[in-house]
mmCIF file of C-alpha atoms in Angstrom:
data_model
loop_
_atom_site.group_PDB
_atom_site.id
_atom_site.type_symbol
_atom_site.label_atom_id
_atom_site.label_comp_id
_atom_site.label_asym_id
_atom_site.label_seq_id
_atom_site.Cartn_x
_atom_site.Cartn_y
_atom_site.Cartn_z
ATOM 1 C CA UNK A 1 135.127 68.688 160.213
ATOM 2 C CA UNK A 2 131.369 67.076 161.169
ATOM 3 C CA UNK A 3 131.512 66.754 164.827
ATOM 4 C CA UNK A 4 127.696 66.894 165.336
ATOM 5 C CA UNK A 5 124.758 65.499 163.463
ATOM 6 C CA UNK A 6 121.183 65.974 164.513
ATOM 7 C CA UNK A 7 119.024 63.351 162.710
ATOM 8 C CA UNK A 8 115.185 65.598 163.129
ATOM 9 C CA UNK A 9 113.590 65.018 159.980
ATOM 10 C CA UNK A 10 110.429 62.770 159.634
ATOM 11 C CA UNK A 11 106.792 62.748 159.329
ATOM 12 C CA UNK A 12 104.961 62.222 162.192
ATOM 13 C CA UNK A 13 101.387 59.547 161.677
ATOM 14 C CA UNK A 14 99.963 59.735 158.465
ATOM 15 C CA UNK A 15 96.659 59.647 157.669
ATOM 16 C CA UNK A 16 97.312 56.562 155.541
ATOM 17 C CA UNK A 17 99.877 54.062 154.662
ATOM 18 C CA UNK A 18 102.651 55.384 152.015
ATOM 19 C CA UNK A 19 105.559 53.558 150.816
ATOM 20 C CA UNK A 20 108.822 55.425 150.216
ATOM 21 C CA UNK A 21 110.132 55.016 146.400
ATOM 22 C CA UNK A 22 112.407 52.290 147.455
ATOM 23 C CA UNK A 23 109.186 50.744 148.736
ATOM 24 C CA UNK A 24 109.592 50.925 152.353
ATOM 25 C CA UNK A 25 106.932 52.085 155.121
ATOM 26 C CA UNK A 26 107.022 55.976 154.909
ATOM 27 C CA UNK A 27 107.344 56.762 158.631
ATOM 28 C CA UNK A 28 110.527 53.283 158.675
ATOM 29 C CA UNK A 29 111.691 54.733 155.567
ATOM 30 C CA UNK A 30 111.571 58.396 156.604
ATOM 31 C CA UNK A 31 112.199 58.318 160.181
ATOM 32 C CA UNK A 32 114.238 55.486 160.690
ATOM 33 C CA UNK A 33 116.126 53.944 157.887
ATOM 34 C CA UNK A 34 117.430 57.417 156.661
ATOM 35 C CA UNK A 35 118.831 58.058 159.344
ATOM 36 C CA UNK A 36 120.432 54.691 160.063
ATOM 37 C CA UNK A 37 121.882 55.092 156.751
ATOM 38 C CA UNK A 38 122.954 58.781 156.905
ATOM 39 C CA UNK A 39 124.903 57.749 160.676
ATOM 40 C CA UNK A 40 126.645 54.656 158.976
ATOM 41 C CA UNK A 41 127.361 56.650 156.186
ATOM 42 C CA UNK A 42 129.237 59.664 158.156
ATOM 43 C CA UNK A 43 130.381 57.103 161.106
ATOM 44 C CA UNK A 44 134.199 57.708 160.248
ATOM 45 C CA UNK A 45 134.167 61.794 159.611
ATOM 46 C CA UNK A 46 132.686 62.125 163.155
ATOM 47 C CA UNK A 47 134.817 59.998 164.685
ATOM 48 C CA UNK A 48 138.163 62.065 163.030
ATOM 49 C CA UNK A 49 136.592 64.813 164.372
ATOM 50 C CA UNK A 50 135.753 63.735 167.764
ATOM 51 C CA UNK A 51 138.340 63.319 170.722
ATOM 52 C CA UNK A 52 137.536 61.125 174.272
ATOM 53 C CA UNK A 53 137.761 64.444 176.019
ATOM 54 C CA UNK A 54 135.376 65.724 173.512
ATOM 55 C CA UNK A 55 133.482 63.193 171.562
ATOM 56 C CA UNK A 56 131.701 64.250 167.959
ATOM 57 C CA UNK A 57 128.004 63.909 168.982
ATOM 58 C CA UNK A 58 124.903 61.880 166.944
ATOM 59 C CA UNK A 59 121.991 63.330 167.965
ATOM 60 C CA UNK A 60 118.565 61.059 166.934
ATOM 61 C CA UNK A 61 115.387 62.757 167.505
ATOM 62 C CA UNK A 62 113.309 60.570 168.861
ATOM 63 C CA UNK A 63 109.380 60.584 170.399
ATOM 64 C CA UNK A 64 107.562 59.132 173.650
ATOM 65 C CA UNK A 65 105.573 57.317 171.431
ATOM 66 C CA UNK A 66 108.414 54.256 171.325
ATOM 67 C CA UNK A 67 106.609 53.193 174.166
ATOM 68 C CA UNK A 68 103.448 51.912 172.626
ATOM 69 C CA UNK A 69 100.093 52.914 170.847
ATOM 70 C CA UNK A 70 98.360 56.193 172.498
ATOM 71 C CA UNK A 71 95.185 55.950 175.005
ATOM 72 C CA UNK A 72 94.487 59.264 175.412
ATOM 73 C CA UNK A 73 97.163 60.985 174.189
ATOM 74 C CA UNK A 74 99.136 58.662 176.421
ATOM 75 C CA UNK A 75 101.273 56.006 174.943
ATOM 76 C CA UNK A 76 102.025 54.212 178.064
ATOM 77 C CA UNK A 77 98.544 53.492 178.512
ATOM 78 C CA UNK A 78 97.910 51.394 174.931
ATOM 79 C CA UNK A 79 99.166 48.024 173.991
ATOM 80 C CA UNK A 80 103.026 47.770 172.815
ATOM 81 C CA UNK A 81 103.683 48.131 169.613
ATOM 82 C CA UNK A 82 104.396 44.808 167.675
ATOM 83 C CA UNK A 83 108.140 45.111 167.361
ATOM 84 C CA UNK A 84 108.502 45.986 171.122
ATOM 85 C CA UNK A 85 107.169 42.469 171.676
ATOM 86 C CA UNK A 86 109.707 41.141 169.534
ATOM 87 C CA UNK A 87 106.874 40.468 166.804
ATOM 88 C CA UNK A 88 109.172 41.353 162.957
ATOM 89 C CA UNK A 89 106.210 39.658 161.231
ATOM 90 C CA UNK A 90 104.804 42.704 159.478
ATOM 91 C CA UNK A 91 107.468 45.228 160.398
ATOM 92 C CA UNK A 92 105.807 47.321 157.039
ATOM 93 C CA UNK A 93 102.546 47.042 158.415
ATOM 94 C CA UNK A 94 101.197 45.502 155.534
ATOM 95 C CA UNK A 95 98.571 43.065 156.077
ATOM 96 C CA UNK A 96 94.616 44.167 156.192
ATOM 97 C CA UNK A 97 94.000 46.506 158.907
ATOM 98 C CA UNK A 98 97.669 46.359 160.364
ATOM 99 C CA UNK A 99 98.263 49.891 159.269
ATOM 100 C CA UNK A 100 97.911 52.893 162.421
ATOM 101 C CA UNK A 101 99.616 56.177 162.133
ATOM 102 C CA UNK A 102 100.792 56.564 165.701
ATOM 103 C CA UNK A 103 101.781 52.504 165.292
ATOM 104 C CA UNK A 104 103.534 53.712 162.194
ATOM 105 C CA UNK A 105 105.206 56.503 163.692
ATOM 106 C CA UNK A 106 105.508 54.614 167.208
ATOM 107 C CA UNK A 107 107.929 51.436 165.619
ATOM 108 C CA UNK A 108 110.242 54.081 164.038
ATOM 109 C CA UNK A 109 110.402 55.776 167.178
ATOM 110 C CA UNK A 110 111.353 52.051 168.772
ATOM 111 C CA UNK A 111 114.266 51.722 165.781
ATOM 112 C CA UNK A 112 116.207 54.603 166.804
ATOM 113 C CA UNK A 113 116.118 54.230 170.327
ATOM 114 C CA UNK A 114 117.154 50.658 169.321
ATOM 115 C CA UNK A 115 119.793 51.952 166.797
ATOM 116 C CA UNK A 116 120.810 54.420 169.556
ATOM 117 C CA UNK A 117 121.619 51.531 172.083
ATOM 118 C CA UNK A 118 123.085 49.582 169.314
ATOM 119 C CA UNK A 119 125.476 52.022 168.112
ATOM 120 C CA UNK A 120 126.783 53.055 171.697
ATOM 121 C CA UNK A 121 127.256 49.537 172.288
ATOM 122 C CA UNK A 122 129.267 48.568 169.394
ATOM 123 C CA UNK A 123 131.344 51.809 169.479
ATOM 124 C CA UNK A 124 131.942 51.109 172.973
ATOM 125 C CA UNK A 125 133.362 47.420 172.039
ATOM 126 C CA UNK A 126 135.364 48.774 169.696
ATOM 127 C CA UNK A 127 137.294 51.169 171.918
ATOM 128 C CA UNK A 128 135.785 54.146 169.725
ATOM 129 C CA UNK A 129 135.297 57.011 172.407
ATOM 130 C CA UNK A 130 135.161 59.680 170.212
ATOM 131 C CA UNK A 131 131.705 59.315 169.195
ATOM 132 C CA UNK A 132 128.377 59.472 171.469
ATOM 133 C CA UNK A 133 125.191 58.864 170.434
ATOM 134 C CA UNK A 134 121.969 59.966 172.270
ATOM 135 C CA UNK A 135 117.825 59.601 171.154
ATOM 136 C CA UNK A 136 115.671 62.215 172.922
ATOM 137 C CA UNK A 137 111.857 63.531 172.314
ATOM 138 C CA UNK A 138 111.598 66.697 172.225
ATOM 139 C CA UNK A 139 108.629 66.904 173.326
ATOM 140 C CA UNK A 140 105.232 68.362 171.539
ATOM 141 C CA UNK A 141 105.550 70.435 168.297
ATOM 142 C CA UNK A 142 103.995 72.970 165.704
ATOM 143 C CA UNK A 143 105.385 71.912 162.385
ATOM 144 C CA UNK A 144 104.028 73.362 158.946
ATOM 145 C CA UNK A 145 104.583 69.147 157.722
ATOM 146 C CA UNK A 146 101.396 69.730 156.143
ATOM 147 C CA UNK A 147 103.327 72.061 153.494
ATOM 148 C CA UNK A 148 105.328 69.374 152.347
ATOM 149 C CA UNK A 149 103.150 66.548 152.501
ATOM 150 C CA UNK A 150 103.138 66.892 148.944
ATOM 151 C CA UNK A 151 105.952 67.237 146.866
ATOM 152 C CA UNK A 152 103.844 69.582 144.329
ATOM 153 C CA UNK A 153 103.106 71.532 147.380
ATOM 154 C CA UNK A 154 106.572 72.524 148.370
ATOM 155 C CA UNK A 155 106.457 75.695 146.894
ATOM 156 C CA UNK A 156 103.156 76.941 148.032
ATOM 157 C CA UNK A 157 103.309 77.496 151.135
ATOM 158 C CA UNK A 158 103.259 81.027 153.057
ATOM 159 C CA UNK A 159 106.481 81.752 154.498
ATOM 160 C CA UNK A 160 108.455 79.153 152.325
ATOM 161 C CA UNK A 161 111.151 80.725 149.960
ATOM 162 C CA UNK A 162 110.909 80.374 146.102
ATOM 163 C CA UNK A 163 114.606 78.864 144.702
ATOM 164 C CA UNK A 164 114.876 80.090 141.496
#
C-alpha cells in the first residue's frame, strides 16, 4: 500500500548545461520531469490507498528559487525566470548564452509548483479526495551531490557503501 511519496531527488545549478540521456535539460529532466512521470505513474496505487478522512499524500520538494533568478542570494530580487513570464521559447535553455544554473534549477522549481497546482486541481474536478499534493522548500542544505556528480564517482566517496 503507497500512501506517501516524497519526490526529493535533483541536482541543484550546475556548473554547466547537461542534457539527460533522453536529451532533456538536466535540472527539467532531473528535477521536474521525473517526477511528473513517477506521480502519473503511481497516481492510482495512492489513491487505493488513500481515504477523504485520510488522503495518500504526494509530497514535491520544491525551492524558493521558483520565484526568479538570485540577487544576492535573494531570488525575489532578480528578474523572473522566462517561463514565469509565460515565455516556452527555450524552455531547454538552449540558445547562446541562455544557459544559468540557478535559471536552470529556478524553471524546474516553477514546474512543480505548477504540476503541484495542476494536479490538486484536476483531482479536485474529478471528485478524487483521497489524494493531496503539496510543493514545499525545505529550506538551505548540505548535500554530498558532488559525490555523484559523476556516475564513475559513485563509489568513491567517504561514507558511501560499496554493493557488491
Amino acid at each position: 500500500r503507497l500512501s506517501c511519496l516524497v519526490c526529493a531527488a535533483g541536482a541543484t545549478a550546475l556548473p554547466t548545461r547537461r542534457e539527460t540521456p533522453s536529451g532533456h535539460e538536466y535540472h527539467f529532466g532531473l528535477n521536474f520531469l521525473s517526477r511528473f512521470l513517477l506521480v502519473n505513474g503511481l497516481m492510482e496505487e495512492l489513491a487505493a490507498a488513500g481515504s477523504e478522512a485520510d488522503p495518500a499524500r504526494v509530497l514535491l520538494v520544491g525551492s524558493g528559487r521558483h520565484w526568479g533568478e538570485p540577487v544576492l542570494g535573494f531570488s525575489s530580487l532578480g528578474r523572473p525566470l522566462p517561463l514565469a513570464s509565460g515565455c516556452l521559447d527555450d524552455l531547454q535553455l538552449e540558445e547562446p548564452g541562455a544557459y544559468d544554473p540557478w535559471k536552470a534549477f529556478g524553471q524546474a522549481a516553477l514546474c512543480n509548483v505548477l504540476f503541484t497546482y495542476e494536479l490538486q486541481r484536476r483531482l479536485r474536478d474529478e471528485g478524487t479526495c483521497t489524494v493531496a499534493v503539496s510543493c514545499f522548500d525545505p529550506g538551505p542544505m548540505t548535500t554530498k551531490w558532488s559525490l555523484y556528480a559523476q556516475e564513475e564517482n559513485r563509489m568513491y566517496g567517504p561514507g558511501v557503501p560499496v554493493c557488491a
